[in-house]
Coordinates of N, CA and C in Angstrom, one line a residue:
M1 N -36.9 17.3 -9.7 CA -37.1 16.1 -10.4 C -37.5 16.2 -11.6
G2 N -37.2 14.7 -11.9 CA -36.4 14.0 -13.2 C -37.6 14.2 -13.6
Y3 N -38.0 14.0 -15.7 CA -38.8 14.0 -16.0 C -39.7 12.8 -16.1
D4 N -39.2 11.3 -15.5 CA -39.7 10.2 -15.2 C -40.5 10.3 -14.0
S5 N -40.1 10.8 -13.2 CA -40.7 10.7 -11.9 C -41.6 11.7 -11.7
I6 N -42.3 12.5 -13.4 CA -43.4 13.4 -13.4 C -44.9 12.2 -12.9
R7 N -45.7 12.9 -12.7 CA -47.0 11.8 -12.9 C -47.5 11.6 -14.3
L8 N -47.8 10.6 -14.9 CA -48.1 10.4 -15.9 C -49.0 11.0 -17.2
D9 N -50.0 11.7 -16.2 CA -50.6 12.4 -17.4 C -50.4 13.5 -17.2
Y10 N -49.5 14.4 -16.2 CA -48.8 15.4 -16.5 C -48.1 15.3 -17.7
R11 N -46.9 14.6 -17.4 CA -46.1 14.3 -18.9 C -46.8 14.3 -20.1
I12 N -47.9 13.3 -20.4 CA -48.7 13.7 -21.6 C -49.2 15.0 -22.1
I13 N -49.5 15.4 -20.7 CA -50.2 17.3 -21.5 C -48.6 17.5 -21.9
I14 N -47.8 17.3 -21.1 CA -46.5 18.1 -21.7 C -45.8 17.8 -22.9
D15 N -46.2 16.6 -22.9 CA -45.3 16.0 -24.4 C -46.3 16.8 -25.5
W16 N -47.9 17.0 -25.4 CA -48.4 17.4 -26.2 C -48.9 18.9 -26.8
I17 N -47.6 19.6 -25.3 CA -47.5 21.2 -25.6 C -46.4 21.5 -26.5
K18 N -46.6 22.3 -27.5 CA -45.1 22.7 -28.0 C -45.0 23.8 -27.1
G19 N -43.2 23.7 -27.8 CA -42.6 24.9 -27.2 C -42.6 26.4 -27.0
E20 N -42.1 26.8 -26.3 CA -42.6 28.8 -26.1 C -44.2 28.7 -26.2
S21 N -45.4 27.9 -26.2 CA -46.4 28.2 -26.3 C -46.6 29.4 -25.3
S22 N -48.0 30.1 -25.9 CA -49.0 30.5 -24.5 C -50.1 29.9 -24.1
V23 N -49.8 29.8 -22.6 CA -50.4 28.2 -21.8 C -51.8 29.1 -20.5
L24 N -52.5 28.6 -20.5 CA -53.8 29.1 -19.7 C -54.2 28.0 -18.8
D25 N -54.5 27.8 -17.7 CA -54.3 26.5 -17.0 C -55.9 27.0 -15.9
L26 N -57.1 26.8 -16.6 CA -57.9 27.1 -15.9 C -58.7 26.2 -14.7
G27 N -58.1 26.2 -13.3 CA -58.2 25.9 -12.1 C -56.7 25.1 -12.4
C28 N -55.5 25.6 -11.5 CA -54.4 25.1 -11.7 C -53.9 24.8 -10.4
H29 N -54.9 24.3 -9.3 CA -54.7 24.0 -8.3 C -53.3 24.8 -7.6
E30 N -52.3 23.9 -7.1 CA -51.5 24.5 -6.5 C -50.3 25.1 -7.7
G31 N -50.3 24.7 -9.2 CA -49.4 25.0 -10.2 C -48.6 24.3 -10.1
E32 N -48.5 22.5 -9.7 CA -47.6 22.0 -10.3 C -47.5 21.6 -11.7
L33 N -48.7 21.1 -12.2 CA -48.3 21.2 -13.8 C -47.9 22.2 -14.5
L34 N -48.6 23.5 -14.4 CA -48.7 24.7 -14.8 C -47.0 24.9 -14.9
S35 N -46.1 24.7 -13.2 CA -44.5 25.2 -13.4 C -44.0 24.7 -14.1
L36 N -44.2 23.0 -14.5 CA -43.6 21.8 -15.1 C -43.4 22.3 -16.2
I37 N -45.1 23.1 -17.3 CA -44.7 23.5 -18.2 C -43.9 24.7 -18.4
V38 N -43.7 25.4 -17.7 CA -43.2 26.7 -18.2 C -41.7 26.0 -18.0
R39 N -41.1 24.8 -16.7 CA -39.5 24.9 -17.2 C -39.6 23.9 -18.5
E40 N -40.5 22.8 -18.8 CA -40.1 22.0 -19.5 C -40.2 22.7 -21.2
K41 N -41.3 23.0 -21.7 CA -41.5 23.7 -22.3 C -41.3 25.2 -22.5
N42 N -41.0 26.3 -21.8 CA -40.5 27.4 -22.0 C -41.7 28.6 -22.2
A43 N -42.7 27.8 -21.9 CA -44.4 28.3 -22.2 C -44.4 30.1 -21.1
R44 N -45.1 30.7 -21.9 CA -45.8 31.4 -21.2 C -46.8 31.3 -20.7
A45 N -46.9 31.2 -19.3 CA -48.5 30.1 -18.4 C -49.0 31.2 -17.4
H46 N -50.2 31.0 -17.3 CA -50.9 31.7 -16.4 C -52.0 30.9 -16.1
G47 N -52.2 31.1 -14.8 CA -53.6 30.0 -14.2 C -54.5 30.7 -13.8
I48 N -55.7 30.3 -13.6 CA -56.9 30.9 -12.7 C -56.9 29.8 -12.0
E49 N -57.2 29.7 -10.3 CA -57.6 28.9 -9.6 C -58.5 29.5 -8.6
I50 N -59.5 29.2 -7.8 CA -60.5 29.6 -6.8 C -60.5 29.5 -5.5
D51 N -59.3 28.4 -5.2 CA -58.9 28.5 -4.2 C -57.7 29.0 -3.6
E52 N -58.3 30.0 -2.4 CA -56.9 31.2 -2.6 C -55.5 30.3 -1.4
Q53 N -55.6 29.4 -0.9 CA -54.3 29.7 -0.3 C -54.1 28.3 -1.3
A54 N -54.3 28.0 -2.6 CA -54.1 27.4 -3.5 C -53.1 28.2 -4.1
I55 N -53.2 29.7 -4.6 CA -52.9 30.6 -5.4 C -51.9 31.1 -4.8
Y56 N -51.7 30.8 -3.2 CA -50.3 31.5 -2.8 C -49.7 30.5 -2.6
N57 N -49.8 28.9 -2.9 CA -48.5 28.5 -3.3 C -48.1 28.3 -4.9
C58 N -48.9 28.5 -5.5 CA -48.7 29.2 -7.3 C -47.9 30.7 -7.4
V59 N -48.2 31.4 -6.7 CA -47.6 32.5 -6.3 C -45.7 32.1 -5.5
A60 N -45.5 31.1 -4.7 CA -44.6 30.7 -4.6 C -44.3 30.1 -5.2
L61 N -44.2 29.4 -6.4 CA -43.4 28.7 -7.6 C -43.4 30.2 -8.7
G62 N -43.3 31.2 -8.4 CA -43.5 32.3 -9.6 C -44.1 32.4 -10.2
L63 N -45.4 31.6 -10.3 CA -46.2 31.8 -11.2 C -47.7 32.8 -11.2
G64 N -47.6 33.2 -12.8 CA -48.8 34.2 -12.7 C -50.0 33.6 -12.3
V65 N -50.9 34.3 -11.2 CA -52.5 33.3 -11.5 C -53.5 34.7 -11.0
S66 N -54.7 34.1 -11.3 CA -55.4 35.2 -11.0 C -57.0 34.1 -10.1
H67 N -57.5 35.0 -9.3 CA -58.4 34.3 -8.3 C -59.4 34.6 -9.3
Q68 N -60.6 33.6 -9.8 CA -61.3 33.7 -10.3 C -62.3 32.9 -10.3
D69 N -63.4 32.4 -10.8 CA -64.6 31.2 -10.9 C -64.8 31.7 -12.5
I70 N -63.8 30.1 -13.2 CA -64.3 30.3 -14.3 C -65.5 29.7 -14.7
D71 N -66.5 29.5 -13.6 CA -68.1 29.1 -14.3 C -68.5 30.3 -14.7
N72 N -68.0 31.7 -14.3 CA -68.6 33.0 -14.9 C -67.7 33.7 -16.1
G73 N -66.9 32.7 -16.7 CA -66.5 33.2 -18.1 C -65.0 33.4 -18.3
L74 N -64.5 33.8 -19.5 CA -63.6 34.3 -19.5 C -63.3 35.3 -20.2
S75 N -64.2 36.2 -19.8 CA -64.8 37.9 -20.7 C -63.7 38.6 -21.2
E76 N -62.9 38.5 -19.9 CA -61.7 39.3 -20.2 C -60.0 39.0 -20.5
Y77 N -60.7 37.6 -21.8 CA -59.6 37.4 -22.7 C -60.1 37.4 -24.4
G78 N -59.4 37.7 -25.2 CA -59.8 37.8 -26.4 C -60.0 36.2 -27.2
D79 N -60.4 36.0 -28.3 CA -60.5 35.1 -29.0 C -58.5 34.5 -29.5
E80 N -58.9 33.3 -29.2 CA -57.0 32.6 -29.6 C -56.5 33.5 -28.5
A81 N -56.4 34.0 -27.6 CA -55.8 34.6 -27.0 C -54.1 33.8 -26.5
F82 N -54.4 32.3 -26.3 CA -53.7 31.3 -25.8 C -53.7 30.1 -27.0
D83 N -52.8 29.7 -27.4 CA -52.2 28.3 -27.5 C -53.0 27.4 -27.1
Y84 N -53.0 27.4 -25.9 CA -53.7 25.9 -25.0 C -54.3 26.3 -23.7
V85 N -55.6 25.7 -24.2 CA -56.5 26.3 -22.8 C -56.1 24.5 -21.9
I86 N -56.2 24.7 -20.6 CA -55.9 23.5 -20.2 C -57.0 23.2 -18.7
L87 N -57.7 21.7 -18.6 CA -58.3 22.0 -17.8 C -58.3 20.3 -17.2
N88 N -57.7 20.1 -16.5 CA -57.1 19.1 -15.9 C -57.6 19.0 -15.0
Q89 N -58.5 18.1 -14.8 CA -59.3 17.5 -13.7 C -59.3 18.8 -12.4
S90 N -60.6 19.6 -13.6 CA -61.3 20.4 -13.2 C -62.1 20.6 -14.2
L91 N -62.6 20.0 -15.0 CA -64.0 19.7 -15.9 C -65.2 19.8 -15.1
Q92 N -65.5 18.6 -14.3 CA -65.7 17.5 -13.9 C -66.3 18.4 -12.4
Q93 N -65.3 19.5 -12.3 CA -65.5 20.2 -10.9 C -66.1 21.7 -11.2
V94 N -66.4 22.2 -12.3 CA -67.4 23.3 -12.7 C -68.8 23.2 -12.6
K95 N -69.5 23.9 -12.6 CA -71.7 24.1 -12.4 C -71.1 23.8 -13.7
K96 N -70.8 24.5 -14.8 CA -71.7 24.8 -16.0 C -70.3 24.4 -16.9
P97 N -70.4 22.9 -17.3 CA -69.4 22.4 -18.0 C -69.2 23.3 -19.6
D98 N -70.6 23.1 -19.9 CA -71.2 23.8 -21.3 C -70.4 25.1 -21.8
V99 N -70.6 25.3 -20.4 CA -70.4 27.1 -20.6 C -68.3 27.3 -20.6
V100 N -68.3 26.3 -19.9 CA -66.6 26.4 -19.6 C -66.0 26.1 -20.8
L101 N -66.3 25.3 -21.6 CA -65.8 24.2 -22.1 C -65.8 25.5 -23.8
K102 N -66.9 25.7 -24.1 CA -67.4 26.6 -24.8 C -66.2 28.0 -25.4
E103 N -66.1 29.0 -23.1 CA -64.9 30.0 -23.5 C -63.8 29.2 -23.3
S104 N -63.4 27.8 -22.8 CA -62.1 28.0 -23.5 C -61.5 27.4 -24.5
L105 N -62.7 27.2 -25.8 CA -62.2 26.8 -27.1 C -62.3 27.9 -27.7
R106 N -63.0 28.9 -27.3 CA -62.4 30.5 -27.9 C -61.6 31.4 -27.9
V107 N -61.5 31.1 -26.1 CA -59.8 31.4 -25.6 C -58.6 30.7 -26.2
G108 N -58.9 29.7 -26.2 CA -57.4 28.8 -26.9 C -57.8 28.3 -28.0
K109 N -56.4 28.1 -29.1 CA -56.6 27.8 -29.9 C -56.4 25.8 -30.0
E110 N -56.0 25.7 -29.1 CA -56.1 23.9 -28.2 C -56.7 23.8 -27.1
V111 N -57.3 23.1 -26.4 CA -57.5 22.6 -25.2 C -56.9 21.5 -24.7
V112 N -56.8 21.2 -24.1 CA -56.4 19.9 -23.2 C -57.5 19.7 -21.9
I113 N -58.0 18.3 -22.3 CA -58.9 18.6 -21.0 C -58.7 17.0 -20.6
G114 N -58.6 17.2 -19.1 CA -58.0 15.5 -18.2 C -59.1 15.4 -17.3
F115 N -59.7 14.1 -17.4 CA -60.6 13.8 -16.2 C -60.9 12.6 -15.2
P116 N -61.8 12.0 -14.0 CA -61.5 10.9 -14.0 C -62.7 10.6 -14.7
N117 N -62.5 8.8 -15.5 CA -63.7 8.3 -15.6 C -64.1 7.4 -14.8
F118 N -65.4 8.0 -14.7 CA -67.0 7.6 -14.2 C -67.6 6.3 -14.4
A119 N -66.8 5.7 -15.4 CA -67.3 4.2 -16.3 C -66.2 2.9 -16.0
Y120 N -65.4 3.5 -15.2 CA -64.5 3.2 -14.8 C -64.7 1.6 -13.9
Y121 N -64.4 0.4 -14.8 CA -65.1 -1.2 -14.5 C -65.3 -1.0 -12.7
K122 N -64.2 -1.0 -12.1 CA -64.1 -0.8 -10.5 C -65.3 0.4 -10.0
A123 N -65.6 1.2 -10.3 CA -66.5 2.3 -9.8 C -67.6 1.3 -10.3
R124 N -68.3 0.8 -11.2 CA -69.3 0.2 -11.5 C -69.3 -0.9 -10.7
F125 N -68.1 -1.5 -10.5 CA -68.5 -2.6 -9.6 C -69.1 -2.7 -7.9
Q126 N -68.6 -1.6 -8.2 CA -68.8 -0.6 -6.2 C -70.1 -0.2 -6.1
I127 N -70.9 -0.4 -6.9 CA -72.2 0.8 -7.2 C -73.2 -0.3 -7.0
F128 N -72.7 -1.5 -8.6 CA -73.4 -2.6 -8.3 C -73.6 -3.2 -7.1
F129 N -72.2 -3.5 -6.9 CA -72.0 -5.0 -5.6 C -72.6 -4.4 -4.3
R130 N -72.3 -3.1 -4.3 CA -72.2 -2.3 -2.9 C -73.2 -1.3 -2.5
G131 N -73.6 -0.6 -3.9 CA -74.6 0.1 -3.8 C -74.4 1.2 -3.4
K132 N -73.1 1.3 -3.2 CA -72.8 2.5 -2.6 C -71.7 3.7 -3.9
T133 N -72.0 4.8 -3.8 CA -70.7 6.3 -4.1 C -69.5 5.2 -4.3
P134 N -68.4 5.3 -5.6 CA -67.6 4.6 -5.1 C -66.5 5.3 -5.4
I135 N -65.6 4.5 -4.6 CA -64.1 5.1 -4.1 C -63.1 4.3 -5.0
T136 N -62.3 5.1 -5.9 CA -61.4 4.3 -6.5 C -60.4 5.5 -6.4
P137 N -58.6 5.4 -7.2 CA -57.6 6.0 -6.9 C -57.8 7.7 -8.1
S138 N -58.9 7.2 -9.0 CA -58.9 8.4 -9.4 C -60.5 9.0 -9.0
L139 N -61.0 8.9 -8.2 CA -61.8 8.9 -7.3 C -62.2 9.2 -6.1
P140 N -61.1 10.1 -5.1 CA -60.5 9.0 -4.0 C -61.4 9.7 -2.3
Y141 N -62.7 10.2 -2.9 CA -63.6 10.7 -1.7 C -64.9 10.2 -1.2
E142 N -65.0 10.5 -0.4 CA -66.3 9.9 -0.2 C -67.6 10.9 -0.8
W143 N -68.7 10.3 -0.7 CA -69.7 11.4 -1.7 C -69.9 12.4 -0.9
Y144 N -69.4 12.8 -0.1 CA -70.0 14.4 0.9 C -68.9 15.1 1.5
E145 N -67.3 14.4 0.6 CA -66.5 15.7 0.3 C -66.1 15.8 -0.9
T146 N -66.4 15.2 -2.2 CA -66.1 15.2 -3.2 C -66.6 16.3 -4.1
P147 N -65.0 17.0 -4.6 CA -65.7 18.4 -5.2 C -66.1 18.0 -6.7
N148 N -66.3 16.9 -7.1 CA -66.8 16.3 -8.5 C -68.4 17.2 -7.8
L149 N -68.7 17.7 -9.2 CA -70.1 17.6 -9.7 C -70.7 17.2 -10.6
H150 N -69.9 17.1 -11.4 CA -70.7 16.5 -12.9 C -70.0 14.9 -13.1
F151 N -70.6 13.9 -13.2 CA -69.9 12.8 -13.1 C -70.4 12.0 -15.1
L152 N -69.1 12.1 -15.7 CA -69.0 12.1 -16.5 C -68.4 10.6 -17.1
S153 N -67.7 9.8 -18.4 CA -67.4 9.0 -18.6 C -66.2 9.6 -20.2
I154 N -65.8 8.9 -20.3 CA -65.0 9.1 -21.8 C -65.8 8.8 -22.7
S155 N -66.7 8.1 -23.1 CA -67.6 7.8 -23.9 C -68.6 8.9 -24.0
D156 N -69.0 9.5 -23.1 CA -70.5 11.0 -22.5 C -69.2 11.7 -23.4
F157 N -67.6 12.0 -23.3 CA -67.0 13.3 -23.7 C -67.1 13.8 -25.0
A158 N -66.6 12.1 -25.6 CA -66.3 11.9 -27.2 C -68.2 11.9 -27.8
G159 N -69.1 12.0 -27.1 CA -70.1 12.2 -27.4 C -70.5 13.7 -27.3
Y160 N -70.2 14.1 -26.4 CA -70.1 15.3 -26.4 C -69.6 16.3 -27.3
C161 N -68.3 16.0 -27.7 CA -67.1 16.4 -28.6 C -68.3 16.1 -30.4
R162 N -68.4 15.2 -30.5 CA -69.2 14.8 -31.7 C -70.5 15.7 -32.4
K163 N -71.5 15.5 -30.6 CA -72.8 16.6 -31.0 C -72.5 18.1 -31.4
R164 N -71.3 18.7 -30.6 CA -70.5 20.0 -31.0 C -69.8 19.9 -32.3
G165 N -69.4 19.1 -32.7 CA -68.2 19.2 -33.9 C -67.3 19.8 -33.2
I166 N -67.2 19.1 -32.1 CA -65.4 19.5 -31.3 C -64.9 18.8 -32.1
K167 N -63.5 19.0 -32.2 CA -62.3 18.0 -32.7 C -61.6 17.4 -32.0
I168 N -61.2 16.0 -32.1 CA -60.5 15.1 -31.0 C -58.7 15.4 -32.1
K169 N -58.5 15.8 -31.1 CA -57.1 15.3 -32.2 C -56.3 14.6 -31.8
R170 N -56.2 14.5 -30.4 CA -55.2 13.3 -29.9 C -55.9 12.6 -28.1
D171 N -55.8 11.4 -27.8 CA -56.4 11.2 -26.7 C -55.6 10.5 -26.0
A172 N -55.7 9.9 -24.5 CA -55.8 9.2 -24.3 C -55.9 8.5 -23.0
F173 N -56.0 7.3 -22.2 CA -57.0 7.0 -21.5 C -55.6 6.1 -20.5
L174 N -55.6 6.6 -19.2 CA -54.7 5.9 -18.4 C -55.7 5.1 -16.8
N175 N -54.9 4.2 -16.3 CA -54.8 3.7 -15.2 C -54.1 3.4 -14.0
G176 N -53.9 3.1 -13.3 CA -52.5 2.8 -12.3 C -51.7 2.1 -12.7
A177 N -51.7 1.1 -13.9 CA -50.7 0.2 -14.5 C -49.9 1.2 -15.4
G178 N -51.0 2.4 -15.9 CA -50.6 3.1 -17.6 C -51.3 3.6 -18.0
I179 N -50.9 3.2 -19.6 CA -51.9 3.4 -20.5 C -52.1 2.4 -20.8
V180 N -54.1 3.0 -21.3 CA -55.0 1.6 -21.9 C -55.0 2.3 -23.2
R181 N -55.0 0.9 -24.0 CA -55.1 0.5 -25.6 C -56.0 0.1 -25.9
I182 N -57.1 -1.1 -24.9 CA -58.6 -1.2 -25.5 C -59.3 -1.0 -24.3
L183 N -60.5 -1.2 -24.8 CA -61.7 -0.5 -24.2 C -61.4 0.3 -22.9
P184 N -60.9 1.6 -22.9 CA -61.2 2.5 -22.4 C -61.9 3.4 -21.3
N185 N -63.1 3.0 -22.1 CA -64.3 3.5 -21.5 C -64.8 2.8 -19.8
L186 N -63.8 1.4 -20.1 CA -64.1 0.2 -18.8 C -62.9 -0.3 -18.7
L187 N -61.6 0.5 -18.7 CA -60.5 -0.2 -18.6 C -59.8 1.3 -17.7
A188 N -60.5 2.2 -18.7 CA -59.1 3.6 -18.0 C -59.6 4.4 -16.6
Q189 N -58.8 4.7 -15.6 CA -59.6 5.6 -14.6 C -59.3 7.1 -15.2
A190 N -59.0 7.7 -16.0 CA -59.4 8.7 -16.7 C -58.9 9.2 -18.0
G191 N -59.4 9.9 -18.7 CA -59.0 9.9 -19.7 C -58.6 11.5 -20.3
I192 N -57.8 11.7 -21.2 CA -57.4 13.1 -21.4 C -57.3 13.4 -22.9
F193 N -57.8 14.5 -23.2 CA -58.1 14.8 -24.5 C -57.8 16.0 -24.8
L194 N -56.8 16.1 -26.7 CA -56.5 17.8 -27.0 C -57.6 17.6 -28.4
I195 N -58.4 18.4 -27.9 CA -59.2 19.4 -28.8 C -59.2 20.6 -29.3
S196 N -59.9 21.3 -30.8 CA -60.1 21.8 -31.0 C -61.4 22.1 -32.0
K197 N -61.7 23.8 -32.0 CA -62.9 23.7 -32.8 C -63.2 22.7 -34.2

């Protein structure tokens, strides 16, 4: 797989990570992003995943993965045990996002967060005009199948960081056409943030 064929959100995250770093991917799914980080950045990487089948796929890629529920915390890891903690498309699926974020910021020197923007204009229109839970490329599930438990927007997350004194070091906003540079809370399907204490 050539670098240009990698998903845009993965490319942004890979670009933000320094070479030969230590990385913990929370909710690493089937390990695609984590294996790319290992390959592209020569990272020392570990994943945490709750889905057993996804763990088998990670192991088949040669990744070290723990079967764990991140809602229960990360007590087995010391403070700043990793250069980076990644929560890409995982934060909105946990039961206790505040706990998971606090633990991520404790365990990682920097944390990468990526999530679908529930305030994307097409989602707003679907709720307003159709009166139904929205389905978009970044939210492709029916209401009864969605793994998402928390519905946050780019503005919600930025406000959370301000309230908690969390530094936003970098951000990127995406839609199907690429990078969104204006009105991201309205026009972006997803947001990615690099944060630290």
